[in-house]
Amino acid sequence: TGGGGALSMRVSTLQIINCTVSGNVAKGGSGGQRAISGDSGSGVGGGIWARSSLADFIHGTMVFNSARRGDRGLSVTNCGPGSTLGLSGIGAGGGVLEADSLFQVENSIVVGNFSQDQSGRDVFGLVQSLGGNVIGSVTTEFQLSSNDRLSIS
């Protein structure tokens, strides 16, 4: 799995203040050619991937990041006609992907990020707004504040 094009957090605490996270790619590994499976890896959190962490993104801009799955490989069966393509990984959380973390966003812009399998989502996972944000597309777990702006194109 390729996680966090700019920043990968695991069991961490971090405040990201007055920063721009832009133009990063999280891409899963290619499947290759294997006797059992040629499955590709997943790309998660094009900008930031947070796993079991606490993070605040304050007065920041997160744009033009992407999460892409790896290329499928070949699952080889006796090197013959029974060979098939491996399974695809996923591409999720173009801007940020949260997993078992508390990720908070305040007075920030998170738009224009791309996620291969999540309809171009900017934010994927349980992310809490502290207010004053412009957010492109989110999953249903995003907790909006009353003064946030959503789906700005």
Tab-separated table of C-alpha atoms in Angstrom:
chain	number	residue	atom	x	y	z
A	1	THR	CA	0.000	0.000	0.000
A	2	GLY	CA	1.219	3.477	-0.900
A	3	GLY	CA	0.015	5.796	1.849
A	4	GLY	CA	0.441	9.519	2.268
A	5	GLY	CA	1.917	11.183	-0.813
A	6	ALA	CA	3.255	14.058	1.317
A	7	LEU	CA	2.845	12.749	4.856
A	8	SER	CA	2.211	9.313	6.311
A	9	MET	CA	1.263	9.227	10.004
A	10	ARG	CA	1.016	6.142	12.171
A	11	VAL	CA	0.447	6.416	15.920
A	12	SER	CA	1.471	10.090	15.848
A	13	THR	CA	0.397	13.531	17.020
A	14	LEU	CA	0.937	16.512	14.731
A	15	GLN	CA	-0.294	20.047	14.085
A	16	ILE	CA	0.070	21.226	10.497
A	17	ILE	CA	-0.275	25.024	10.496
A	18	ASN	CA	-0.023	27.502	7.573
A	19	CYS	CA	1.095	24.818	5.115
A	20	THR	CA	0.285	23.924	1.532
A	21	VAL	CA	0.076	20.236	0.624
A	22	SER	CA	-0.050	20.102	-3.176
A	23	GLY	CA	0.888	17.904	-6.137
A	24	ASN	CA	1.557	14.687	-4.220
A	25	VAL	CA	0.691	11.130	-5.273
A	26	ALA	CA	0.082	8.012	-3.202
A	27	LYS	CA	0.234	5.046	-5.577
A	28	GLY	CA	-0.093	1.384	-4.748
A	29	GLY	CA	2.493	-1.054	-6.003
A	30	SER	CA	2.093	-3.021	-9.203
A	31	GLY	CA	0.956	-6.619	-8.986
A	32	GLY	CA	3.754	-8.153	-11.034
A	33	GLN	CA	3.638	-11.750	-12.175
A	34	ARG	CA	3.141	-14.312	-9.423
A	35	ALA	CA	2.271	-17.982	-9.205
A	36	ILE	CA	-0.537	-17.335	-6.715
A	37	SER	CA	-1.656	-13.731	-7.131
A	38	GLY	CA	-0.772	-10.667	-9.178
A	39	ASP	CA	-2.895	-8.344	-7.030
A	40	SER	CA	-1.964	-4.668	-7.007
A	41	GLY	CA	-1.495	-2.480	-3.960
A	42	SER	CA	-3.693	0.401	-2.814
A	43	GLY	CA	-2.879	4.104	-2.894
A	44	VAL	CA	-4.435	5.964	0.051
A	45	GLY	CA	-4.200	9.552	1.249
A	46	GLY	CA	-2.733	11.405	-1.731
A	47	GLY	CA	-1.816	14.331	0.511
A	48	ILE	CA	-1.944	12.909	4.041
A	49	TRP	CA	-2.601	9.427	5.393
A	50	ALA	CA	-3.319	9.250	9.120
A	51	ARG	CA	-3.548	5.886	10.890
A	52	SER	CA	-4.194	5.711	14.658
A	53	SER	CA	-3.079	9.338	14.995
A	54	LEU	CA	-4.165	12.791	16.146
A	55	ALA	CA	-3.721	15.572	13.583
A	56	ASP	CA	-4.841	19.183	13.146
A	57	PHE	CA	-4.714	20.866	9.721
A	58	ILE	CA	-5.047	24.617	10.431
A	59	HIS	CA	-4.951	27.580	7.992
A	60	GLY	CA	-3.768	25.241	5.258
A	61	THR	CA	-4.363	24.469	1.605
A	62	MET	CA	-4.589	20.925	0.256
A	63	VAL	CA	-5.001	20.798	-3.537
A	64	PHE	CA	-4.027	18.697	-6.575
A	65	ASN	CA	-3.041	15.549	-4.670
A	66	SER	CA	-4.073	12.093	-5.860
A	67	ALA	CA	-4.517	8.536	-4.595
A	68	ARG	CA	-4.132	5.832	-7.241
A	69	ARG	CA	-4.246	2.067	-7.122
A	70	GLY	CA	-1.336	0.057	-8.489
A	71	ASP	CA	-1.438	-1.743	-11.815
A	72	ARG	CA	-2.781	-5.292	-11.767
A	73	GLY	CA	-0.309	-8.071	-12.419
A	74	LEU	CA	-0.724	-11.523	-13.865
A	75	SER	CA	-1.760	-14.495	-11.740
A	76	VAL	CA	0.065	-17.314	-13.481
A	77	THR	CA	-1.310	-20.854	-13.460
A	78	ASN	CA	1.304	-23.270	-14.786
A	79	CYS	CA	2.403	-20.541	-17.221
A	80	GLY	CA	-0.476	-21.510	-19.446
A	81	PRO	CA	-3.924	-20.507	-20.631
A	82	GLY	CA	-5.374	-20.455	-17.101
A	83	SER	CA	-3.530	-17.197	-16.300
A	84	THR	CA	-5.656	-14.210	-15.254
A	85	LEU	CA	-5.160	-10.638	-14.142
A	86	GLY	CA	-4.774	-10.078	-10.402
A	87	LEU	CA	-7.208	-8.028	-8.349
A	88	SER	CA	-7.013	-4.239	-8.217
A	89	GLY	CA	-6.164	-2.355	-5.063
A	90	ILE	CA	-8.050	0.855	-4.308
A	91	GLY	CA	-7.319	4.557	-4.661
A	92	ALA	CA	-8.989	6.397	-1.767
A	93	GLY	CA	-8.694	9.789	-0.080
A	94	GLY	CA	-7.204	12.088	-2.715
A	95	GLY	CA	-6.489	14.843	-0.192
A	96	VAL	CA	-6.593	13.025	3.136
A	97	LEU	CA	-7.469	9.537	4.278
A	98	GLU	CA	-8.168	8.982	7.972
A	99	ALA	CA	-8.127	5.519	9.523
A	100	ASP	CA	-8.787	5.101	13.262
A	101	SER	CA	-7.573	8.667	13.900
A	102	LEU	CA	-8.836	12.065	14.947
A	103	PHE	CA	-8.149	14.403	12.038
A	104	GLN	CA	-9.418	17.984	12.484
A	105	VAL	CA	-9.519	20.745	9.865
A	106	GLU	CA	-9.864	24.460	10.636
A	107	ASN	CA	-9.889	27.547	8.349
A	108	SER	CA	-8.488	25.512	5.468
A	109	ILE	CA	-9.091	24.823	1.781
A	110	VAL	CA	-9.290	21.173	0.696
A	111	VAL	CA	-10.394	21.001	-2.969
A	112	GLY	CA	-9.310	19.662	-6.349
A	113	ASN	CA	-7.809	16.395	-5.141
A	114	PHE	CA	-8.325	13.111	-7.018
A	115	SER	CA	-9.091	9.625	-5.768
A	116	GLN	CA	-9.236	6.861	-8.349
A	117	ASP	CA	-11.991	4.805	-6.725
A	118	GLN	CA	-13.828	7.267	-4.510
A	119	SER	CA	-15.315	9.655	-7.078
A	120	GLY	CA	-12.488	12.184	-6.719
A	121	ARG	CA	-12.965	12.631	-3.000
A	122	ASP	CA	-10.947	15.281	-1.207
A	123	VAL	CA	-11.515	13.744	2.217
A	124	PHE	CA	-12.121	10.088	3.082
A	125	GLY	CA	-12.864	8.864	6.581
A	126	LEU	CA	-13.919	10.430	9.857
A	127	VAL	CA	-12.667	14.017	9.714
A	128	GLN	CA	-13.982	16.746	12.001
A	129	SER	CA	-14.341	20.380	10.991
A	130	LEU	CA	-13.507	23.082	13.500
A	131	GLY	CA	-15.078	25.649	11.121
A	132	GLY	CA	-14.220	28.079	8.350
A	133	ASN	CA	-13.281	25.497	5.692
A	134	VAL	CA	-13.837	25.212	1.954
A	135	ILE	CA	-14.121	21.504	1.185
A	136	GLY	CA	-14.639	19.902	-2.240
A	137	SER	CA	-16.043	16.399	-1.883
A	138	VAL	CA	-16.187	14.273	1.247
A	139	THR	CA	-17.444	10.965	2.550
A	140	THR	CA	-20.494	10.933	4.769
A	141	GLU	CA	-18.296	10.690	7.866
A	142	PHE	CA	-17.021	14.257	7.467
A	143	GLN	CA	-18.457	16.360	10.282
A	144	LEU	CA	-19.190	19.808	8.804
A	145	SER	CA	-19.402	23.004	10.799
A	146	SER	CA	-22.150	25.547	10.132
A	147	ASN	CA	-19.715	28.001	8.501
A	148	ASP	CA	-18.028	25.518	6.123
A	149	ARG	CA	-18.516	25.667	2.350
A	150	LEU	CA	-18.955	22.318	0.587
A	151	SER	CA	-18.611	21.179	-3.044
A	152	ILE	CA	-16.964	24.259	-4.469
A	153	SER	CA	-15.935	23.580	-8.094
